[in-house]
Amino acid sequence: MLDINPGLILWTIITFVILLFILTKTAWKPLLEALQAREQGIRDALHEAEEAKKESERMLAEHKSALSKANEETARILKEGRELAEQMKNEIVAKAHESANAMMAHAKEDIQREKETALIQLKNEVADLAINAAEKILEETLDESRQKKLVDKVLQKLPKN
Amino acid sequence: MALFFLFDSQTSDHTAADSAYVLTDSVRVAVAHSTPPGEESGNLFTDLLKHVQDSHELETPFGHIALPHIHLFGIDMSITKHVVFLWIAAAVLILGLALVARKNRKQIVPTGFGNLVEVFIVFVRDEIVIPNMGIGGVKYLPYLLTTFFFILLMNLLGLVPYGASATGNVSVTAGLAVIAYFMIQFAALRAQGIGHYLAHFTGGVHWLLWPIMIPIEILGTFTKAFALCIRLFANMTGGHIVIVSLLGLIFVFGKISPTIGYAVSVPSVIFTLGINFLELFVAVLQAYIFTMLTSLFMGLGMQSEVHEERAH
């Protein structure tokens, strides 16, 4: 059983060398190349997926910050608008007050002026009447009754106030 | 080798009862072979072991085929049974792997048998070659893959009915070990250059010790290959002999009394079945071990330059 057969050793070596040669050509080379290509493909795909994930995360963060910025902006605009409206309201109210006051003052002034002119006119009138009465008295001598009548007449002509 | 032994109760006269015929898995063949009487007489085990050993005949389901005797330059280059199984293994590998290579090139993701082959290829590359030889070992991958698949297939062919494992022959494993020897030396020579390669034989000791050291180192290179040769041979033959022994028990006891023979046959066959499954595992394991050790020895030769530089 342990006897060495040189012919069989040679056959083994010959067979192995030919097998090695043929298999390297027909099987190992294409198989290993395909394997390597696939492994490279998987590595690339994983790398790409990683990149895509990073990119999407970055974009998400960007969008989030943009959204929060927009929210802030909205709040700011709203606040500003409210403030502006408040300010305008106050201004309008103040202006209205002012103009009302001015109108009132104007009216008072007018009344005062009318009153004064009326008083001046009344004085002139009274003076004229007094002069007219004096003239009448001087022109004709009058009896007591007539005088009375005249005085009444004059008094009647006077305005009530 | 799938050995199925049958105790032939038909021919229970004193000559036929002694001889146990090593038969295959069909009773039909068993009956057909039991008819020539007296031809194979003698020791039970020598009869049984004939089927483990090399021969100039090929057993087939259609009878025995005589194989040619060839003598070239004084060497017996006969095509024996094991040479035929060498060639069957080689042919199956070439056809099968070429088919797989063509199929795998067509599809991006291999399926089925192509996937199985690729699992083995990736295993040899990632679990054997790269850990032992580093990334530089990848250029020896075709050699190691061929070794692995060739040995695996030769081992498995022994488990097929009518098959024989060529690796159960010490000459075949010696041939494989010779190739491994040259590959180990070549890898070391290529990685280190001739100077470092030769310097390695001195073992880095004082020159006065060289006459002792150099023969030891040279012998050391042979022992590695020798161990490879014997390990594979012994493991493949061992399983067969265990099966022969287990089934032989049936005939040993059957000689005492046929009833005991039948009684013993039940555990015998169960154990044989177990050993057959073990053989299936051993077939893969030994292919792995041979490849792994070759790769390890090649890797040692390739790296010893680094070791020496560290030592200086």
mmCIF file of N, CA, C and O in Angstrom, chain B residues 19-83:
data_model
loop_
_atom_site.group_PDB
_atom_site.id
_atom_site.type_symbol
_atom_site.label_atom_id
_atom_site.label_comp_id
_atom_site.label_asym_id
_atom_site.label_seq_id
_atom_site.Cartn_x
_atom_site.Cartn_y
_atom_site.Cartn_z
ATOM 1 N N SER B 19 -14.976 -16.078 1.288
ATOM 2 C CA SER B 19 -14.639 -14.891 0.497
ATOM 3 C C SER B 19 -15.792 -13.879 0.524
ATOM 4 O O SER B 19 -16.936 -14.202 0.294
ATOM 5 N N ALA B 20 -15.405 -12.699 0.857
ATOM 6 C CA ALA B 20 -16.405 -11.634 0.868
ATOM 7 C C ALA B 20 -16.188 -10.797 -0.377
ATOM 8 O O ALA B 20 -15.066 -10.404 -0.679
ATOM 9 N N TYR B 21 -17.224 -10.588 -1.064
ATOM 10 C CA TYR B 21 -17.078 -9.805 -2.287
ATOM 11 C C TYR B 21 -17.390 -8.348 -1.994
ATOM 12 O O TYR B 21 -18.393 -8.023 -1.365
ATOM 13 N N VAL B 22 -16.500 -7.529 -2.455
ATOM 14 C CA VAL B 22 -16.701 -6.101 -2.262
ATOM 15 C C VAL B 22 -17.529 -5.634 -3.427
ATOM 16 O O VAL B 22 -17.102 -5.666 -4.565
ATOM 17 N N LEU B 23 -18.708 -5.241 -3.119
ATOM 18 C CA LEU B 23 -19.642 -4.954 -4.209
ATOM 19 C C LEU B 23 -20.191 -3.552 -4.081
ATOM 20 O O LEU B 23 -19.920 -2.836 -3.117
ATOM 21 N N THR B 24 -20.932 -3.190 -5.004
ATOM 22 C CA THR B 24 -21.496 -1.859 -5.008
ATOM 23 C C THR B 24 -22.893 -1.895 -4.441
ATOM 24 O O THR B 24 -23.274 -2.864 -3.800
ATOM 25 N N ASP B 25 -23.600 -0.858 -4.680
ATOM 26 C CA ASP B 25 -24.870 -0.687 -3.983
ATOM 27 C C ASP B 25 -26.028 -1.461 -4.580
ATOM 28 O O ASP B 25 -27.166 -1.199 -4.251
ATOM 29 N N SER B 26 -25.769 -2.377 -5.461
ATOM 30 C CA SER B 26 -26.922 -3.119 -5.980
ATOM 31 C C SER B 26 -26.747 -4.622 -5.793
ATOM 32 O O SER B 26 -25.675 -5.184 -6.006
ATOM 33 N N VAL B 27 -27.792 -5.222 -5.374
ATOM 34 C CA VAL B 27 -27.776 -6.659 -5.133
ATOM 35 C C VAL B 27 -27.574 -7.407 -6.455
ATOM 36 O O VAL B 27 -26.904 -8.437 -6.521
ATOM 37 N N ARG B 28 -28.117 -6.831 -7.508
ATOM 38 C CA ARG B 28 -28.008 -7.427 -8.844
ATOM 39 C C ARG B 28 -26.538 -7.655 -9.202
ATOM 40 O O ARG B 28 -26.145 -8.740 -9.631
ATOM 41 N N VAL B 29 -25.733 -6.614 -8.966
ATOM 42 C CA VAL B 29 -24.318 -6.720 -9.265
ATOM 43 C C VAL B 29 -23.682 -7.734 -8.329
ATOM 44 O O VAL B 29 -22.816 -8.508 -8.719
ATOM 45 N N ALA B 30 -24.161 -7.733 -7.077
ATOM 46 C CA ALA B 30 -23.601 -8.642 -6.087
ATOM 47 C C ALA B 30 -23.774 -10.089 -6.536
ATOM 48 O O ALA B 30 -22.837 -10.892 -6.471
ATOM 49 N N VAL B 31 -24.944 -10.395 -7.028
ATOM 50 C CA VAL B 31 -25.219 -11.747 -7.483
ATOM 51 C C VAL B 31 -24.383 -12.058 -8.725
ATOM 52 O O VAL B 31 -23.785 -13.130 -8.846
ATOM 53 N N ALA B 32 -24.292 -11.103 -9.607
ATOM 54 C CA ALA B 32 -23.544 -11.297 -10.847
ATOM 55 C C ALA B 32 -22.069 -11.586 -10.558
ATOM 56 O O ALA B 32 -21.434 -12.395 -11.236
ATOM 57 N N HIS B 33 -21.557 -10.931 -9.541
ATOM 58 C CA HIS B 33 -20.127 -11.077 -9.251
ATOM 59 C C HIS B 33 -19.815 -12.291 -8.397
ATOM 60 O O HIS B 33 -18.669 -12.694 -8.303
ATOM 61 N N SER B 34 -20.824 -12.811 -7.743
ATOM 62 C CA SER B 34 -20.552 -13.908 -6.815
ATOM 63 C C SER B 34 -20.378 -15.237 -7.552
ATOM 64 O O SER B 34 -19.929 -16.205 -6.959
ATOM 65 N N THR B 35 -20.723 -15.258 -8.825
ATOM 66 C CA THR B 35 -20.678 -16.526 -9.558
ATOM 67 C C THR B 35 -19.277 -17.077 -9.805
ATOM 68 O O THR B 35 -19.082 -18.262 -9.613
ATOM 69 N N PRO B 36 -18.286 -16.249 -10.218
ATOM 70 C CA PRO B 36 -16.977 -16.916 -10.400
ATOM 71 C C PRO B 36 -16.392 -17.332 -9.065
ATOM 72 O O PRO B 36 -15.979 -16.472 -8.287
ATOM 73 N N PRO B 37 -16.353 -18.622 -8.767
ATOM 74 C CA PRO B 37 -15.928 -19.050 -7.444
ATOM 75 C C PRO B 37 -14.430 -19.303 -7.384
ATOM 76 O O PRO B 37 -13.776 -19.549 -8.393
ATOM 77 N N GLY B 38 -13.929 -19.172 -6.187
ATOM 78 C CA GLY B 38 -12.557 -19.594 -5.917
ATOM 79 C C GLY B 38 -11.490 -18.648 -6.435
ATOM 80 O O GLY B 38 -10.348 -18.703 -5.998
ATOM 81 N N GLU B 39 -11.876 -17.764 -7.350
ATOM 82 C CA GLU B 39 -10.864 -16.904 -7.995
ATOM 83 C C GLU B 39 -10.196 -16.006 -6.971
ATOM 84 O O GLU B 39 -8.989 -15.825 -6.983
ATOM 85 N N GLU B 40 -11.028 -15.420 -6.122
ATOM 86 C CA GLU B 40 -10.473 -14.512 -5.126
ATOM 87 C C GLU B 40 -10.507 -15.194 -3.766
ATOM 88 O O GLU B 40 -11.389 -14.947 -2.970
ATOM 89 N N SER B 41 -9.583 -16.041 -3.525
ATOM 90 C CA SER B 41 -9.556 -16.706 -2.228
ATOM 91 C C SER B 41 -8.473 -16.058 -1.376
ATOM 92 O O SER B 41 -7.714 -15.238 -1.849
ATOM 93 N N GLY B 42 -8.445 -16.427 -0.116
ATOM 94 C CA GLY B 42 -7.390 -15.930 0.749
ATOM 95 C C GLY B 42 -7.938 -15.034 1.830
ATOM 96 O O GLY B 42 -9.116 -15.077 2.166
ATOM 97 N N ASN B 43 -7.065 -14.178 2.355
ATOM 98 C CA ASN B 43 -7.389 -13.317 3.475
ATOM 99 C C ASN B 43 -8.529 -12.382 3.140
ATOM 100 O O ASN B 43 -8.605 -11.829 2.046
ATOM 101 N N LEU B 44 -9.393 -12.177 4.115
ATOM 102 C CA LEU B 44 -10.549 -11.306 3.936
ATOM 103 C C LEU B 44 -10.121 -9.883 3.612
ATOM 104 O O LEU B 44 -10.624 -9.256 2.687
ATOM 105 N N PHE B 45 -9.145 -9.391 4.387
ATOM 106 C CA PHE B 45 -8.782 -7.976 4.255
ATOM 107 C C PHE B 45 -8.004 -7.685 2.990
ATOM 108 O O PHE B 45 -8.178 -6.631 2.396
ATOM 109 N N THR B 46 -7.159 -8.636 2.571
ATOM 110 C CA THR B 46 -6.451 -8.372 1.310
ATOM 111 C C THR B 46 -7.448 -8.308 0.162
ATOM 112 O O THR B 46 -7.311 -7.505 -0.759
ATOM 113 N N ASP B 47 -8.482 -9.136 0.238
ATOM 114 C CA ASP B 47 -9.534 -9.072 -0.788
ATOM 115 C C ASP B 47 -10.228 -7.720 -0.769
ATOM 116 O O ASP B 47 -10.441 -7.103 -1.803
ATOM 117 N N LEU B 48 -10.570 -7.295 0.459
ATOM 118 C CA LEU B 48 -11.314 -6.038 0.564
ATOM 119 C C LEU B 48 -10.450 -4.848 0.156
ATOM 120 O O LEU B 48 -10.902 -3.936 -0.531
ATOM 121 N N LEU B 49 -9.193 -4.903 0.563
ATOM 122 C CA LEU B 49 -8.317 -3.751 0.327
ATOM 123 C C LEU B 49 -7.960 -3.592 -1.149
ATOM 124 O O LEU B 49 -7.553 -2.526 -1.569
ATOM 125 N N LYS B 50 -8.130 -4.671 -1.892
ATOM 126 C CA LYS B 50 -7.864 -4.568 -3.333
ATOM 127 C C LYS B 50 -8.664 -3.424 -3.949
ATOM 128 O O LYS B 50 -8.226 -2.786 -4.897
ATOM 129 N N HIS B 51 -9.828 -3.201 -3.363
ATOM 130 C CA HIS B 51 -10.699 -2.183 -3.957
ATOM 131 C C HIS B 51 -10.314 -0.784 -3.541
ATOM 132 O O HIS B 51 -10.762 0.186 -4.126
ATOM 133 N N VAL B 52 -9.488 -0.691 -2.501
ATOM 134 C CA VAL B 52 -8.958 0.606 -2.113
ATOM 135 C C VAL B 52 -7.697 0.889 -2.921
ATOM 136 O O VAL B 52 -7.365 2.018 -3.228
ATOM 137 N N GLN B 53 -7.004 -0.212 -3.279
ATOM 138 C CA GLN B 53 -5.722 -0.046 -3.960
ATOM 139 C C GLN B 53 -5.891 0.174 -5.452
ATOM 140 O O GLN B 53 -6.955 -0.027 -6.026
ATOM 141 N N ASP B 54 -4.779 0.595 -6.018
ATOM 142 C CA ASP B 54 -4.747 0.829 -7.457
ATOM 143 C C ASP B 54 -4.815 -0.515 -8.186
ATOM 144 O O ASP B 54 -4.435 -1.536 -7.640
ATOM 145 N N SER B 55 -5.314 -0.501 -9.392
ATOM 146 C CA SER B 55 -5.317 -1.743 -10.171
ATOM 147 C C SER B 55 -5.302 -1.416 -11.662
ATOM 148 O O SER B 55 -5.469 -0.262 -12.057
ATOM 149 N N HIS B 56 -5.094 -2.451 -12.448
ATOM 150 C CA HIS B 56 -5.090 -2.271 -13.898
ATOM 151 C C HIS B 56 -6.457 -2.558 -14.496
ATOM 152 O O HIS B 56 -6.595 -2.735 -15.690
ATOM 153 N N GLU B 57 -7.444 -2.617 -13.610
ATOM 154 C CA GLU B 57 -8.805 -2.858 -14.101
ATOM 155 C C GLU B 57 -9.714 -1.748 -13.599
ATOM 156 O O GLU B 57 -9.500 -1.204 -12.513
ATOM 157 N N LEU B 58 -10.696 -1.447 -14.374
ATOM 158 C CA LEU B 58 -11.663 -0.438 -13.964
ATOM 159 C C LEU B 58 -13.005 -1.124 -13.742
ATOM 160 O O LEU B 58 -13.498 -1.804 -14.628
ATOM 161 N N GLU B 59 -13.548 -0.932 -12.536
ATOM 162 C CA GLU B 59 -14.865 -1.526 -12.266
ATOM 163 C C GLU B 59 -15.945 -0.596 -12.791
ATOM 164 O O GLU B 59 -15.934 0.598 -12.479
ATOM 165 N N THR B 60 -16.833 -1.125 -13.551
ATOM 166 C CA THR B 60 -17.964 -0.333 -14.025
ATOM 167 C C THR B 60 -19.218 -1.157 -13.820
ATOM 168 O O THR B 60 -19.130 -2.367 -13.572
ATOM 169 N N PRO B 61 -20.378 -0.533 -13.919
ATOM 170 C CA PRO B 61 -21.614 -1.324 -13.797
ATOM 171 C C PRO B 61 -21.737 -2.367 -14.899
ATOM 172 O O PRO B 61 -22.541 -3.283 -14.809
ATOM 173 N N PHE B 62 -20.948 -2.239 -15.960
ATOM 174 C CA PHE B 62 -21.074 -3.158 -17.097
ATOM 175 C C PHE B 62 -19.943 -4.188 -17.100
ATOM 176 O O PHE B 62 -19.673 -4.818 -18.108
ATOM 177 N N GLY B 63 -19.241 -4.302 -16.000
ATOM 178 C CA GLY B 63 -18.164 -5.290 -15.936
ATOM 179 C C GLY B 63 -16.818 -4.618 -15.801
ATOM 180 O O GLY B 63 -16.718 -3.396 -15.724
ATOM 181 N N HIS B 64 -15.780 -5.430 -15.797
ATOM 182 C CA HIS B 64 -14.433 -4.896 -15.603
ATOM 183 C C HIS B 64 -13.823 -4.508 -16.940
ATOM 184 O O HIS B 64 -13.973 -5.219 -17.920
ATOM 185 N N ILE B 65 -13.154 -3.367 -16.944
ATOM 186 C CA ILE B 65 -12.468 -2.945 -18.166
ATOM 187 C C ILE B 65 -10.973 -3.018 -17.894
ATOM 188 O O ILE B 65 -10.487 -2.464 -16.900
ATOM 189 N N ALA B 66 -10.268 -3.737 -18.757
ATOM 190 C CA ALA B 66 -8.817 -3.829 -18.601
ATOM 191 C C ALA B 66 -8.193 -2.532 -19.093
ATOM 192 O O ALA B 66 -8.591 -1.967 -20.114
ATOM 193 N N LEU B 67 -7.218 -2.038 -18.315
ATOM 194 C CA LEU B 67 -6.562 -0.780 -18.690
ATOM 195 C C LEU B 67 -5.187 -1.088 -19.273
ATOM 196 O O LEU B 67 -4.554 -2.072 -18.886
ATOM 197 N N PRO B 68 -4.715 -0.257 -20.213
ATOM 198 C CA PRO B 68 -3.454 -0.592 -20.909
ATOM 199 C C PRO B 68 -2.226 -0.450 -20.013
ATOM 200 O O PRO B 68 -2.157 0.420 -19.155
ATOM 201 N N HIS B 69 -1.269 -1.320 -20.247
ATOM 202 C CA HIS B 69 0.038 -1.215 -19.591
ATOM 203 C C HIS B 69 0.946 -0.425 -20.520
ATOM 204 O O HIS B 69 1.076 -0.755 -21.690
ATOM 205 N N ILE B 70 1.548 0.622 -20.013
ATOM 206 C CA ILE B 70 2.451 1.419 -20.846
ATOM 207 C C ILE B 70 3.785 1.555 -20.115
ATOM 208 O O ILE B 70 3.812 1.867 -18.927
ATOM 209 N N HIS B 71 4.862 1.298 -20.835
ATOM 210 C CA HIS B 71 6.191 1.509 -20.241
ATOM 211 C C HIS B 71 6.940 2.510 -21.093
ATOM 212 O O HIS B 71 7.104 2.307 -22.291
ATOM 213 N N LEU B 72 7.333 3.640 -20.487
ATOM 214 C CA LEU B 72 8.061 4.678 -21.223
ATOM 215 C C LEU B 72 9.379 4.939 -20.507
ATOM 216 O O LEU B 72 9.385 5.199 -19.299
ATOM 217 N N PHE B 73 10.490 4.857 -21.241
ATOM 218 C CA PHE B 73 11.825 5.157 -20.700
ATOM 219 C C PHE B 73 12.080 4.396 -19.393
ATOM 220 O O PHE B 73 12.601 4.949 -18.429
ATOM 221 N N GLY B 74 11.637 3.182 -19.367
ATOM 222 C CA GLY B 74 11.886 2.362 -18.188
ATOM 223 C C GLY B 74 10.978 2.665 -17.013
ATOM 224 O O GLY B 74 11.160 2.111 -15.937
ATOM 225 N N ILE B 75 10.003 3.572 -17.201
ATOM 226 C CA ILE B 75 9.068 3.866 -16.118
ATOM 227 C C ILE B 75 7.720 3.265 -16.477
ATOM 228 O O ILE B 75 7.278 3.334 -17.625
ATOM 229 N N ASP B 76 7.094 2.695 -15.473
ATOM 230 C CA ASP B 76 5.771 2.115 -15.692
ATOM 231 C C ASP B 76 4.738 3.233 -15.733
ATOM 232 O O ASP B 76 4.327 3.750 -14.705
ATOM 233 N N MET B 77 4.374 3.632 -16.937
ATOM 234 C CA MET B 77 3.411 4.734 -17.081
ATOM 235 C C MET B 77 2.022 4.195 -17.403
ATOM 236 O O MET B 77 1.266 4.797 -18.152
ATOM 237 N N SER B 78 1.692 3.041 -16.843
ATOM 238 C CA SER B 78 0.398 2.427 -17.136
ATOM 239 C C SER B 78 -0.746 3.334 -16.715
ATOM 240 O O SER B 78 -0.659 4.027 -15.702
ATOM 241 N N ILE B 79 -1.787 3.269 -17.522
ATOM 242 C CA ILE B 79 -3.011 3.978 -17.144
ATOM 243 C C ILE B 79 -3.732 3.077 -16.146
ATOM 244 O O ILE B 79 -4.391 2.124 -16.532
ATOM 245 N N THR B 80 -3.605 3.383 -14.883
ATOM 246 C CA THR B 80 -4.251 2.545 -13.876
ATOM 247 C C THR B 80 -5.599 3.167 -13.482
ATOM 248 O O THR B 80 -5.987 4.229 -13.992
ATOM 249 N N LYS B 81 -6.256 2.493 -12.571
ATOM 250 C CA LYS B 81 -7.568 2.961 -12.115
ATOM 251 C C LYS B 81 -7.476 4.387 -11.555
ATOM 252 O O LYS B 81 -8.321 5.240 -11.847
ATOM 253 N N HIS B 82 -6.441 4.625 -10.783
ATOM 254 C CA HIS B 82 -6.324 5.949 -10.166
ATOM 255 C C HIS B 82 -5.973 7.037 -11.177
ATOM 256 O O HIS B 82 -6.377 8.181 -11.009
ATOM 257 N N VAL B 83 -5.242 6.656 -12.233
ATOM 258 C CA VAL B 83 -4.979 7.620 -13.306
ATOM 259 C C VAL B 83 -6.300 8.004 -13.971
ATOM 260 O O VAL B 83 -6.551 9.180 -14.251
#
